Amino acid sequence: MAGSIIAAGVAGAAAVLALGLTAAGGAAVESQRIAAVADAAALAAADAASGAVAGEPCARATEVAGAQRASVTLCALDGLVATVTVGARYAGLPVSATARAGPPPVSW
């Protein structure tokens, strides 16, 4: 009888640990996905700012982020450099990432 109680406790603890690790892994994947969306949105905004593609830079960033189930929470331009913050939700919690894109800095 004592062995079955211990076995049930070990099985329960393993199930709780597996659930926690699965949630943590999913959060890590979502974090990387949102970072990639922020990169793509910033590149789209920078391309529009430079004239490489038509359109308003922040509208292009919003379009790219929306295609990936994310929303732009901040879009700022400093010349041809675009800084974009995107956000989404994972398991009911907010996830966000910020990226910058533009021409390389001039070095003399």
PDB file of C-alpha atoms in Angstrom:
ATOM      1  CA  MET A   1       0.000   0.000   0.000  1.00  0.00           C
ATOM      2  CA  ALA A   2       2.781   2.457   0.890  1.00  0.00           C
ATOM      3  CA  GLY A   3       4.513   1.733  -2.428  1.00  0.00           C
ATOM      4  CA  SER A   4       1.408   2.658  -4.416  1.00  0.00           C
ATOM      5  CA  ILE A   5       1.049   5.968  -2.561  1.00  0.00           C
ATOM      6  CA  ILE A   6       4.692   6.823  -3.253  1.00  0.00           C
ATOM      7  CA  ALA A   7       4.303   5.826  -6.912  1.00  0.00           C
ATOM      8  CA  ALA A   8       1.192   7.995  -7.237  1.00  0.00           C
ATOM      9  CA  GLY A   9       3.042  10.925  -5.648  1.00  0.00           C
ATOM     10  CA  VAL A  10       6.014  10.511  -7.997  1.00  0.00           C
ATOM     11  CA  ALA A  11       3.688  10.281 -11.013  1.00  0.00           C
ATOM     12  CA  GLY A  12       1.822  13.410  -9.902  1.00  0.00           C
ATOM     13  CA  ALA A  13       5.047  15.335  -9.362  1.00  0.00           C
ATOM     14  CA  ALA A  14       6.314  14.248 -12.795  1.00  0.00           C
ATOM     15  CA  ALA A  15       3.057  15.424 -14.394  1.00  0.00           C
ATOM     16  CA  VAL A  16       3.280  18.829 -12.695  1.00  0.00           C
ATOM     17  CA  LEU A  17       6.939  19.174 -13.743  1.00  0.00           C
ATOM     18  CA  ALA A  18       6.122  18.226 -17.343  1.00  0.00           C
ATOM     19  CA  LEU A  19       3.290  20.748 -17.468  1.00  0.00           C
ATOM     20  CA  GLY A  20       5.553  23.496 -16.116  1.00  0.00           C
ATOM     21  CA  LEU A  21       8.332  22.698 -18.576  1.00  0.00           C
ATOM     22  CA  THR A  22       5.854  22.649 -21.458  1.00  0.00           C
ATOM     23  CA  ALA A  23       4.534  26.082 -20.479  1.00  0.00           C
ATOM     24  CA  ALA A  24       8.060  27.475 -20.136  1.00  0.00           C
ATOM     25  CA  GLY A  25       9.045  26.044 -23.511  1.00  0.00           C
ATOM     26  CA  GLY A  26       5.969  27.527 -25.155  1.00  0.00           C
ATOM     27  CA  ALA A  27       6.748  30.920 -23.657  1.00  0.00           C
ATOM     28  CA  ALA A  28      10.313  30.744 -24.992  1.00  0.00           C
ATOM     29  CA  VAL A  29       9.051  29.889 -28.478  1.00  0.00           C
ATOM     30  CA  GLU A  30       6.525  32.743 -28.385  1.00  0.00           C
ATOM     31  CA  SER A  31       9.239  35.159 -27.249  1.00  0.00           C
ATOM     32  CA  GLN A  32      11.401  34.247 -30.244  1.00  0.00           C
ATOM     33  CA  ARG A  33       8.424  34.469 -32.598  1.00  0.00           C
ATOM     34  CA  ILE A  34       7.565  37.968 -31.400  1.00  0.00           C
ATOM     35  CA  ALA A  35      11.220  39.034 -31.722  1.00  0.00           C
ATOM     36  CA  ALA A  36      11.190  37.851 -35.345  1.00  0.00           C
ATOM     37  CA  VAL A  37       7.930  39.722 -35.996  1.00  0.00           C
ATOM     38  CA  ALA A  38       9.473  42.891 -34.527  1.00  0.00           C
ATOM     39  CA  ASP A  39      12.523  42.479 -36.795  1.00  0.00           C
ATOM     40  CA  ALA A  40      10.357  42.031 -39.880  1.00  0.00           C
ATOM     41  CA  ALA A  41       8.134  44.988 -38.994  1.00  0.00           C
ATOM     42  CA  ALA A  42      11.134  47.255 -38.376  1.00  0.00           C
ATOM     43  CA  LEU A  43      12.677  46.206 -41.698  1.00  0.00           C
ATOM     44  CA  ALA A  44       9.404  46.931 -43.498  1.00  0.00           C
ATOM     45  CA  ALA A  45       9.203  50.376 -41.898  1.00  0.00           C
ATOM     46  CA  ALA A  46      12.828  51.155 -42.742  1.00  0.00           C
ATOM     47  CA  ASP A  47      12.317  50.033 -46.351  1.00  0.00           C
ATOM     48  CA  ALA A  48       9.307  52.328 -46.661  1.00  0.00           C
ATOM     49  CA  ALA A  49      11.197  55.215 -45.041  1.00  0.00           C
ATOM     50  CA  SER A  50      14.064  54.821 -47.517  1.00  0.00           C
ATOM     51  CA  GLY A  51      11.714  54.602 -50.490  1.00  0.00           C
ATOM     52  CA  ALA A  52      12.694  51.019 -51.328  1.00  0.00           C
ATOM     53  CA  VAL A  53       8.993  50.111 -51.101  1.00  0.00           C
ATOM     54  CA  ALA A  54       5.924  52.295 -51.396  1.00  0.00           C
ATOM     55  CA  GLY A  55       3.823  53.267 -48.419  1.00  0.00           C
ATOM     56  CA  GLU A  56       3.932  54.971 -45.063  1.00  0.00           C
ATOM     57  CA  PRO A  57       6.557  53.329 -42.808  1.00  0.00           C
ATOM     58  CA  CYS A  58       4.426  52.709 -39.712  1.00  0.00           C
ATOM     59  CA  ALA A  59       1.525  51.468 -41.831  1.00  0.00           C
ATOM     60  CA  ARG A  60       3.870  48.928 -43.446  1.00  0.00           C
ATOM     61  CA  ALA A  61       5.090  47.827 -40.014  1.00  0.00           C
ATOM     62  CA  THR A  62       1.501  47.397 -38.844  1.00  0.00           C
ATOM     63  CA  GLU A  63       0.662  45.379 -41.958  1.00  0.00           C
ATOM     64  CA  VAL A  64       3.609  43.015 -41.438  1.00  0.00           C
ATOM     65  CA  ALA A  65       2.921  42.571 -37.717  1.00  0.00           C
ATOM     66  CA  GLY A  66      -0.787  41.962 -38.332  1.00  0.00           C
ATOM     67  CA  ALA A  67       0.022  39.206 -40.814  1.00  0.00           C
ATOM     68  CA  GLN A  68       1.816  37.408 -37.969  1.00  0.00           C
ATOM     69  CA  ARG A  69      -0.970  37.857 -35.368  1.00  0.00           C
ATOM     70  CA  ALA A  70       0.792  40.698 -33.542  1.00  0.00           C
ATOM     71  CA  SER A  71       0.110  44.408 -33.172  1.00  0.00           C
ATOM     72  CA  VAL A  72       2.409  47.416 -33.313  1.00  0.00           C
ATOM     73  CA  THR A  73       2.477  49.241 -29.991  1.00  0.00           C
ATOM     74  CA  LEU A  74       5.200  51.747 -30.924  1.00  0.00           C
ATOM     75  CA  CYS A  75       6.568  52.916 -34.251  1.00  0.00           C
ATOM     76  CA  ALA A  76       9.128  55.713 -34.353  1.00  0.00           C
ATOM     77  CA  LEU A  77      11.309  57.049 -37.152  1.00  0.00           C
ATOM     78  CA  ASP A  78      14.598  58.873 -36.781  1.00  0.00           C
ATOM     79  CA  GLY A  79      15.522  59.706 -40.335  1.00  0.00           C
ATOM     80  CA  LEU A  80      15.776  56.357 -42.084  1.00  0.00           C
ATOM     81  CA  VAL A  81      16.039  54.357 -38.843  1.00  0.00           C
ATOM     82  CA  ALA A  82      12.808  52.708 -37.706  1.00  0.00           C
ATOM     83  CA  THR A  83      12.191  51.504 -34.150  1.00  0.00           C
ATOM     84  CA  VAL A  84       9.184  49.222 -33.823  1.00  0.00           C
ATOM     85  CA  THR A  85       7.690  47.517 -30.765  1.00  0.00           C
ATOM     86  CA  VAL A  86       5.185  44.737 -31.339  1.00  0.00           C
ATOM     87  CA  GLY A  87       3.044  42.839 -28.896  1.00  0.00           C
ATOM     88  CA  ALA A  88       0.853  39.767 -28.642  1.00  0.00           C
ATOM     89  CA  ARG A  89      -0.525  37.516 -25.916  1.00  0.00           C
ATOM     90  CA  TYR A  90       0.586  34.053 -24.813  1.00  0.00           C
ATOM     91  CA  ALA A  91      -1.539  32.138 -22.320  1.00  0.00           C
ATOM     92  CA  GLY A  92      -3.289  35.390 -21.473  1.00  0.00           C
ATOM     93  CA  LEU A  93      -0.039  37.234 -20.707  1.00  0.00           C
ATOM     94  CA  PRO A  94       1.396  40.063 -22.806  1.00  0.00           C
ATOM     95  CA  VAL A  95       4.545  39.441 -24.830  1.00  0.00           C
ATOM     96  CA  SER A  96       6.435  42.241 -26.588  1.00  0.00           C
ATOM     97  CA  ALA A  97       9.674  42.846 -28.461  1.00  0.00           C
ATOM     98  CA  THR A  98      11.407  45.892 -29.929  1.00  0.00           C
ATOM     99  CA  ALA A  99      13.614  46.044 -33.014  1.00  0.00           C
ATOM    100  CA  ARG A 100      15.468  48.738 -34.943  1.00  0.00           C
ATOM    101  CA  ALA A 101      16.310  48.743 -38.632  1.00  0.00           C
ATOM    102  CA  GLY A 102      17.887  51.180 -41.030  1.00  0.00           C
ATOM    103  CA  PRO A 103      21.090  51.942 -42.844  1.00  0.00           C
ATOM    104  CA  PRO A 104      24.355  51.224 -41.036  1.00  0.00           C
ATOM    105  CA  PRO A 105      25.949  54.079 -39.104  1.00  0.00           C
ATOM    106  CA  VAL A 106      28.498  56.156 -40.980  1.00  0.00           C
ATOM    107  CA  SER A 107      32.009  55.567 -39.711  1.00  0.00           C
ATOM    108  CA  TRP A 108      34.880  57.746 -40.776  1.00  0.00           C
TER     109      TRP A 108
END
